[in-house]
Structure formats: structure tokens, C-alpha cells
PDB file of C-alpha atoms in Angstrom:
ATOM      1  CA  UNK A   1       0.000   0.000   0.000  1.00 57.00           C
ATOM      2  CA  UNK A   2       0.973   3.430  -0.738  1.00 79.00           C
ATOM      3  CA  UNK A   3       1.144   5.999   1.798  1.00 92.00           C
ATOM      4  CA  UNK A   4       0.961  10.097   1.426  1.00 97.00           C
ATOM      5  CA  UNK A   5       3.317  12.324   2.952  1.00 98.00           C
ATOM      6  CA  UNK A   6       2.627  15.734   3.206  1.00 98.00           C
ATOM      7  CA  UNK A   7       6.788  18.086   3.373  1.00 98.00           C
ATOM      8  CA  UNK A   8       6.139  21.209   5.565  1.00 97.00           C
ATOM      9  CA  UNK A   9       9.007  23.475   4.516  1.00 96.00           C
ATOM     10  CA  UNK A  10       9.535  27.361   6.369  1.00 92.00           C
ATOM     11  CA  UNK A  11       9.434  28.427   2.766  1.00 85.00           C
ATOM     12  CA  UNK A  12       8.499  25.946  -0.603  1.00 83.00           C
ATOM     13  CA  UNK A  13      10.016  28.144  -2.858  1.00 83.00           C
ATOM     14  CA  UNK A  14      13.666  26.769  -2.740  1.00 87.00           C
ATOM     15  CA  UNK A  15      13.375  24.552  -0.478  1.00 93.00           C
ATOM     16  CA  UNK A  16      11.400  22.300  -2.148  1.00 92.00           C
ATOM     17  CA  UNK A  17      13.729  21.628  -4.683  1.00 94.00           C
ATOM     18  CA  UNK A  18      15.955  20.669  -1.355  1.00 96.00           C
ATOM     19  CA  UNK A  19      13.851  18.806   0.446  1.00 97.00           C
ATOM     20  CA  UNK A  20      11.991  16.808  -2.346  1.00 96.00           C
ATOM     21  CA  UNK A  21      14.715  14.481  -3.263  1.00 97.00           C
ATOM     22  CA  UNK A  22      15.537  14.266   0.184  1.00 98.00           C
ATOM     23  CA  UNK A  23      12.089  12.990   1.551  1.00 98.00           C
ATOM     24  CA  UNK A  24      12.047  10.255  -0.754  1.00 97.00           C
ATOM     25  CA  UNK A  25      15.764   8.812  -0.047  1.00 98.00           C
ATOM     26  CA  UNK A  26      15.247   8.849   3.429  1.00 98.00           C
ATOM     27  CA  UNK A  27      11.199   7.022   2.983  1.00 97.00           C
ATOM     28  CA  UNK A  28      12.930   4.626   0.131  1.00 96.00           C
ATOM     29  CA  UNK A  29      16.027   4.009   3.271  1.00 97.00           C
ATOM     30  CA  UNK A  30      12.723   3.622   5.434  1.00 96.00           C
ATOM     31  CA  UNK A  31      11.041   0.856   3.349  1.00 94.00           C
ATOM     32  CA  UNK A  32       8.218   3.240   1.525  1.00 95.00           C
ATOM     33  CA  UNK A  33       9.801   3.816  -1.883  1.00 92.00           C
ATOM     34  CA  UNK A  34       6.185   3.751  -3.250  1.00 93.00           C
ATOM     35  CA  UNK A  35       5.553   6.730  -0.901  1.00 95.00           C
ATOM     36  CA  UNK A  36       4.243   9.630  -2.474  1.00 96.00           C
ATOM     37  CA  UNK A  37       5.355  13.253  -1.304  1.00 97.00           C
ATOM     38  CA  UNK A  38       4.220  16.458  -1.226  1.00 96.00           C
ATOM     39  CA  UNK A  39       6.075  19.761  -1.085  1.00 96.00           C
ATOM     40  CA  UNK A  40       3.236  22.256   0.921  1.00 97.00           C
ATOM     41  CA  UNK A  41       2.804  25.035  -1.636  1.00 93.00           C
ATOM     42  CA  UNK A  42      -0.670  25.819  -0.544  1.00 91.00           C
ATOM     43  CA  UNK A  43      -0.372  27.886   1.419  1.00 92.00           C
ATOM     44  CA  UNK A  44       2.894  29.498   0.556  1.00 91.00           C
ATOM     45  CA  UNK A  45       4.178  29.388   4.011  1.00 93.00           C
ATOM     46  CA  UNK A  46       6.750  32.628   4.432  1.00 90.00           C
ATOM     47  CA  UNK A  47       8.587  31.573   7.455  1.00 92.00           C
ATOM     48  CA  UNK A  48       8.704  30.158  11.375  1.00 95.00           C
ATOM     49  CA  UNK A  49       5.850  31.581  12.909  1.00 95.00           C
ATOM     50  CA  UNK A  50       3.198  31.407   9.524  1.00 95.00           C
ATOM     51  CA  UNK A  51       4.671  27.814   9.314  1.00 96.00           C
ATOM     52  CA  UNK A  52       3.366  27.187  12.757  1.00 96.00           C
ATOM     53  CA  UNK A  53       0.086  28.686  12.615  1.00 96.00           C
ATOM     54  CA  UNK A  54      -0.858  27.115   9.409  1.00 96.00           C
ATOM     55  CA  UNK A  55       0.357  23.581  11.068  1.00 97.00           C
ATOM     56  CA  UNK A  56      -2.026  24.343  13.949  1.00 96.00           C
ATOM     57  CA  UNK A  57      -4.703  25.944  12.313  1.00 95.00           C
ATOM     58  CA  UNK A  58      -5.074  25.529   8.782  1.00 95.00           C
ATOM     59  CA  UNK A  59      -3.434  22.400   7.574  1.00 97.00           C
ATOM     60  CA  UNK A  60      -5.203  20.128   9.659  1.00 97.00           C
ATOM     61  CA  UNK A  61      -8.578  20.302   7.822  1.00 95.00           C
ATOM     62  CA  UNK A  62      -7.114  20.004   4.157  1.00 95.00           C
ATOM     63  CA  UNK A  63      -4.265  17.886   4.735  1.00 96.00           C
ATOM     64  CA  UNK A  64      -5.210  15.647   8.053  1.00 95.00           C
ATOM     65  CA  UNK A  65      -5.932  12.551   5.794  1.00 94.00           C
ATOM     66  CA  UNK A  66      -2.483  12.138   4.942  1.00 97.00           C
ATOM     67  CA  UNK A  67      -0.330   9.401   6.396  1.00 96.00           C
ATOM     68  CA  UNK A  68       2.248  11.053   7.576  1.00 97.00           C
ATOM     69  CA  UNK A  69       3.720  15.026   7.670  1.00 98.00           C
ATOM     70  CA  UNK A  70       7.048  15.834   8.081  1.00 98.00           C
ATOM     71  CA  UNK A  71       7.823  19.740   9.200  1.00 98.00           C
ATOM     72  CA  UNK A  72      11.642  21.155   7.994  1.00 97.00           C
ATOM     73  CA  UNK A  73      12.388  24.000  10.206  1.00 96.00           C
ATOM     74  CA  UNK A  74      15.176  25.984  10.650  1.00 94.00           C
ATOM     75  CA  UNK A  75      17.292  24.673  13.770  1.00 93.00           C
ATOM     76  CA  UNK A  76      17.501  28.585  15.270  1.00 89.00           C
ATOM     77  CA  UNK A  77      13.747  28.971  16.843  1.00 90.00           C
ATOM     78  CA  UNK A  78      12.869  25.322  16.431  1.00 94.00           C
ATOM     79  CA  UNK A  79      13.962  23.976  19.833  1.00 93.00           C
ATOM     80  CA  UNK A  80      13.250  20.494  20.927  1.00 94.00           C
ATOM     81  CA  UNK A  81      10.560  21.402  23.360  1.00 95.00           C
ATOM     82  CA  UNK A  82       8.549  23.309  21.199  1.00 95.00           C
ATOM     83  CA  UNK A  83       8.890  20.765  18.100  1.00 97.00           C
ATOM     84  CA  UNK A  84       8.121  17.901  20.807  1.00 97.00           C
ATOM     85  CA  UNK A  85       4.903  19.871  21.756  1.00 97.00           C
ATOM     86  CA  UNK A  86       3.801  20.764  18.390  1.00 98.00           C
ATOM     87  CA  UNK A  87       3.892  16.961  17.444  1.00 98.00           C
ATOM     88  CA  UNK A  88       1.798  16.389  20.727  1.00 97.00           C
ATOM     89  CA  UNK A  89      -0.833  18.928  19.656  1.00 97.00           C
ATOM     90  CA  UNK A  90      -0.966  17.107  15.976  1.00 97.00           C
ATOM     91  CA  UNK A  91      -1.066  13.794  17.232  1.00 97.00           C
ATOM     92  CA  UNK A  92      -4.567  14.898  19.562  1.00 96.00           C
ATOM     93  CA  UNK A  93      -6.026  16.203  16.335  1.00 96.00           C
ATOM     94  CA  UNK A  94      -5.041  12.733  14.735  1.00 96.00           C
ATOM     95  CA  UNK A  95      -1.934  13.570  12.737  1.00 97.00           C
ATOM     96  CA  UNK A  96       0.952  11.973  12.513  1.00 97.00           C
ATOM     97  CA  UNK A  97       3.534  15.091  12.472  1.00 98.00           C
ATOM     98  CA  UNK A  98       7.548  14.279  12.481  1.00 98.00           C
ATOM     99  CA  UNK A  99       9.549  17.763  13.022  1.00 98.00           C
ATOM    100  CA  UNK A 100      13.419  17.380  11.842  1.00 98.00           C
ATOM    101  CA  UNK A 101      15.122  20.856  12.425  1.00 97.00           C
ATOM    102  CA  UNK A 102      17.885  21.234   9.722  1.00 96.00           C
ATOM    103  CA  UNK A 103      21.128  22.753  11.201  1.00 95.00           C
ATOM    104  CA  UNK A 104      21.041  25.109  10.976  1.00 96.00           C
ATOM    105  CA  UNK A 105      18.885  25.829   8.024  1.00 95.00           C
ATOM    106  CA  UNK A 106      17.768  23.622   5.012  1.00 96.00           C
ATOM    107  CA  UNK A 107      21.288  24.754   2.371  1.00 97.00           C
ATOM    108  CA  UNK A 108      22.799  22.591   4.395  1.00 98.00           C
ATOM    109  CA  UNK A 109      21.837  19.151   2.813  1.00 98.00           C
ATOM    110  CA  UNK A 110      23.125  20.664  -0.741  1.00 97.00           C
ATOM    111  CA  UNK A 111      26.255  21.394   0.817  1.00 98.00           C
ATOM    112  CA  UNK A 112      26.385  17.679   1.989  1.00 98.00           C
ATOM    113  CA  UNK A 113      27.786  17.102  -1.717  1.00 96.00           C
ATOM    114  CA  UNK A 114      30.941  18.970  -1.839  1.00 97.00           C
ATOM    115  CA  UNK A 115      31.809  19.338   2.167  1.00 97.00           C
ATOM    116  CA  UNK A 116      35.554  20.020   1.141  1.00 96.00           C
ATOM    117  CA  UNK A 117      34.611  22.890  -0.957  1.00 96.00           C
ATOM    118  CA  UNK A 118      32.679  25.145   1.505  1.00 97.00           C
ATOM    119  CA  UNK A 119      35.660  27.153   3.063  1.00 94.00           C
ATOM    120  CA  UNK A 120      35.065  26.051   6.314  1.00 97.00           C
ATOM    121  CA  UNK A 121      35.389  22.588   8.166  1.00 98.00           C
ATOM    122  CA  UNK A 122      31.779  20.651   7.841  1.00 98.00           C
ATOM    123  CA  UNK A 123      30.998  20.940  11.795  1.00 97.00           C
ATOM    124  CA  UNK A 124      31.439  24.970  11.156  1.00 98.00           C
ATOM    125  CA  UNK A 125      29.442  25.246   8.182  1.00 98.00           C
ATOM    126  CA  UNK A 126      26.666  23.344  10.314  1.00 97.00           C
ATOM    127  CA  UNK A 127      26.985  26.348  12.848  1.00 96.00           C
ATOM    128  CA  UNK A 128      27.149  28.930  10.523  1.00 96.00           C
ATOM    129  CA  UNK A 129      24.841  31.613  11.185  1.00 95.00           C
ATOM    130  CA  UNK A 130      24.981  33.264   7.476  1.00 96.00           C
ATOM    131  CA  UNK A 131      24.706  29.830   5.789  1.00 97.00           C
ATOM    132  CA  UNK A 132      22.742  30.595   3.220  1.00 95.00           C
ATOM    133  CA  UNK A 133      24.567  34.016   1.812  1.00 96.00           C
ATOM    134  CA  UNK A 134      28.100  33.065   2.588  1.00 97.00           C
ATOM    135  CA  UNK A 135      29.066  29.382   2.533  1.00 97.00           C
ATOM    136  CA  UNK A 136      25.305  28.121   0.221  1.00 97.00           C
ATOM    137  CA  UNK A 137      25.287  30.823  -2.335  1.00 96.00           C
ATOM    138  CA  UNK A 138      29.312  30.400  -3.468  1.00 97.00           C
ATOM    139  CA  UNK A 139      28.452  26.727  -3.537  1.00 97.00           C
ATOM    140  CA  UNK A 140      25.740  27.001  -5.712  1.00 96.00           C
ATOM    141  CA  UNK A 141      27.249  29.047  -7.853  1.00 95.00           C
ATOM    142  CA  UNK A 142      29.918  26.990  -8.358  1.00 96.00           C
ATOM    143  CA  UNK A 143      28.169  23.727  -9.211  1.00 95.00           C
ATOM    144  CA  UNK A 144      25.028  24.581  -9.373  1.00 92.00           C
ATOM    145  CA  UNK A 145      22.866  25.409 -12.872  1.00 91.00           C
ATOM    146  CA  UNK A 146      21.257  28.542 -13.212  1.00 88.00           C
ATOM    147  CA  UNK A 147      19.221  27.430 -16.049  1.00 89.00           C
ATOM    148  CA  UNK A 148      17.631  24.990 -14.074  1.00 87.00           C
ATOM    149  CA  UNK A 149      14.473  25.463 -12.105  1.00 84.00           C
ATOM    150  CA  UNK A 150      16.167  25.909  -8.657  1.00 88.00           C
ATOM    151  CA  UNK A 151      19.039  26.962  -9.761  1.00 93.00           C
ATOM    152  CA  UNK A 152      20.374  23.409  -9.627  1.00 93.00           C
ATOM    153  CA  UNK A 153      19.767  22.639  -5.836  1.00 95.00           C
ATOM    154  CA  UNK A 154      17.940  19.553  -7.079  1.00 93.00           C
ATOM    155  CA  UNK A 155      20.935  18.789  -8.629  1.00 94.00           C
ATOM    156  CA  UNK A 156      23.351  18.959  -5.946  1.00 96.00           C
ATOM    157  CA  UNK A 157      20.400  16.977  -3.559  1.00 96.00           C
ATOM    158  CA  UNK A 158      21.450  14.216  -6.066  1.00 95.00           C
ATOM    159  CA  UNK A 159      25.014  14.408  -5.643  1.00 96.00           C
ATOM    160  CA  UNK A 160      24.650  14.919  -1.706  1.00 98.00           C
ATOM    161  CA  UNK A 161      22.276  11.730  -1.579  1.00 98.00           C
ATOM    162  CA  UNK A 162      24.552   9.573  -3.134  1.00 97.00           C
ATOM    163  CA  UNK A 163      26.108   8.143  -0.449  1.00 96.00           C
ATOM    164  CA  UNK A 164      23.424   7.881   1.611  1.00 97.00           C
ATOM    165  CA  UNK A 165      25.495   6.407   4.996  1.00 97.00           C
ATOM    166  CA  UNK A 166      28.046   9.548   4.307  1.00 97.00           C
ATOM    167  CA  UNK A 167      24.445  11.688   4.363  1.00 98.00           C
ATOM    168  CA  UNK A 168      23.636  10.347   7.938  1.00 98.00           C
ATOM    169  CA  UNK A 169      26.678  11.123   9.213  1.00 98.00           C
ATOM    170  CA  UNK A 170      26.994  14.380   7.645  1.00 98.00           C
ATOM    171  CA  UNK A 171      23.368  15.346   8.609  1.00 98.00           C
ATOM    172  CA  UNK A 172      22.660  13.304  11.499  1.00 98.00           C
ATOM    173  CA  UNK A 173      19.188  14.697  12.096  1.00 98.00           C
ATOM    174  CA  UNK A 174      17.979  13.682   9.042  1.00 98.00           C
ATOM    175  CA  UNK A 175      19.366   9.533  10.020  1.00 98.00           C
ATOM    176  CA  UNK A 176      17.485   9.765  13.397  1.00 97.00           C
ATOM    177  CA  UNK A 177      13.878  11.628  11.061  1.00 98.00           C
ATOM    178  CA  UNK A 178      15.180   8.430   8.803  1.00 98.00           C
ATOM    179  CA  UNK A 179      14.742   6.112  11.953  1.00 97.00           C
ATOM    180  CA  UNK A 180      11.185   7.850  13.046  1.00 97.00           C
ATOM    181  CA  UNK A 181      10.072   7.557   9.845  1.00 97.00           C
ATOM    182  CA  UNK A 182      10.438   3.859   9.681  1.00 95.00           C
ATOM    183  CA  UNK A 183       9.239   3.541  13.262  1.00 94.00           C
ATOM    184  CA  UNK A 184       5.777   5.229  12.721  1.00 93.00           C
ATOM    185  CA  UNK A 185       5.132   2.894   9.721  1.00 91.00           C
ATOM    186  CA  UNK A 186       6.212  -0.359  11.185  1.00 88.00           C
ATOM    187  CA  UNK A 187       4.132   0.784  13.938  1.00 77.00           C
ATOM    188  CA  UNK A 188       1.303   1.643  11.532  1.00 63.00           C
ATOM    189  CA  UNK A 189       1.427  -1.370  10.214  1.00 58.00           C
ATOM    190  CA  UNK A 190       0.684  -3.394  13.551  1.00 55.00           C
ATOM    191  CA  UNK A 191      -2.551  -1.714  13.952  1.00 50.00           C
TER     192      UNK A 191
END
């Protein structure tokens, strides 16, 4: 059986070229390869806070039939209590929410594809707080393709995702969301 899983991204507009490729590696890794996923681009969330409005608010009643939603936030305001909390909240209302904070902000996974070239060691990069202008941008540019829809960050997904077990250790967060993700659906699966 196939299952539906809806990608919450802080903003669809790049990141979904990110986060696309990314969400069905880690549900293939998970045993779902039939899976079929979403990038939310209705609404256009435009950030953090309209991100977690529209979670609590408005996604519920178009999207609450779908297996399984998966929120990327950036790591800087999405502390584990509150992501712990707002999976509590969705899992009253009968969702099945998984929130993976990417550290610290979504750029990172491209940059999982060329970690020597970023001008910085890989655990600084991951601390970065201008990740996106100063180490993400020069990447892109660099092996990106700006005649590509994205600008090529679909393209450098691919070359990140390669190696999957070099991904996980890169990106831990997204190994344990890996792990979670094959919990709730062997868990699904028993009931």
C-alpha cells in the first residue's frame, strides 16, 4: 500500500527543490519507496511563525488525511521542546507530524555534496549563522545550474544523496527523522 506524505518546509520556494529528493531517499532508506510526497505550496508558508500557525490551524482540515507530515524548520527557533509539543498537539487532532530541524537551516543538505569545498570545516558550516549568503550561495554558484528550475539545488540533492550512509553522518538529524520515519510505519502497520 501506498502511503501520502505531506513536506512542511519554512518556505516551498527553494526549499522544495531541497527537500523533495531528500524525503524520498530517506522514505525509500525507510522501506516506503512507493511513498508519495508532497512539497506544501498551498499555502505558501513565508517563514517560522506562519509555518506554525498554518500547522495548527489551517493544515489540519485540508491535509489531516495524509499518512504522515514531516515539518523542515530551521534549527535557530525550532527547539526540541517546542517541536516535541507541536507533534503532541498534531497527534490529539489525529496527525501523525515528524519535526526534523535542519542545522542550521535547510542549504545545508546541498552542501552535503561537496563538504571540502565550503571554506570552512563541515561541523562549522553546520553552525554557521549566514549559511545561506556566505558558505550556500558560493556553492551554488559553483556547481550549481542557473538554467535549471532551482538553480540546480535539485541537482546537488542528487550528488549529496549519493552516499546515503556519508548523508547520515553528515546530517545526522535527518538519520534519526530516517529512523522515526520507519518507526511510525512499522508501527502503523501493527494496527
Amino acid at each position: 500500500m501506498s502511503v501520502r506524505v505531506l513536506v512542511i518546509p519554512e518556505d516551498s520556494f527553494n526549499n522544495g527543490y531541497i527537500l523533495k529528493p531528500l524525503v524520498d531517499a530517506v522514505l525509500a532508506d525507510a522501506g516506503k519507496s512507493l511513498a508519495k510526497t508532497m512539497i506544501l505550496s498551498n499555502p505558501r508558508l513565508r517563514g517560522y511563525d506562519h509555518a506554525l500557525k498554518a500547522i495548527r490551524e489551517d493544515l489540519p482540515e485540508r491535509y489531516g488525511f495524509w499518512d504522515l507530515w514531516i515539518f523542515f524548520p530551521d534549527a535557530d527557533r525550532a527547539k526540541p521542546d517546542a517541536m516535541r509539543a507541536l507533534e503532541t498537539d498534531l497527534q490529539a487532532k489525529g496527525i501523525s507530524l515528524v519535526c526534523c530541524p535542519a542545522q542550521p537551516e535547510t542549504e545545508i543538505y546541498c552542501c552535503a555534496a561537496y563538504p571540502k569545498a565550503l571554506g570552512v570545516p563541515w561541523e562549522a558550516a553546520r553552525r554557521h549563522p549566514r549559511l545561506k549568503e556566505e558558505i550556500f550561495r558560493p556553492l551554488l554558484n559553483r556547481y550549481g545550474d542557473r538554467n535549471r528550475v532551482g538553480e540546480g539545488r535539485g541537482l546537488l540533492m542528487e550528488m549529496a544523496l549519493k552516499n546515503l550512509p556519508r548523508f547520515y553522518r553528515l546530517c545526522p538529524e535527518i538519520k534519526i527523522l530516517r529512523d522515526r520515519v520507519g518507526s511510525h510505519f512499522a508501527m502503523d502497520s501493527l494496527q
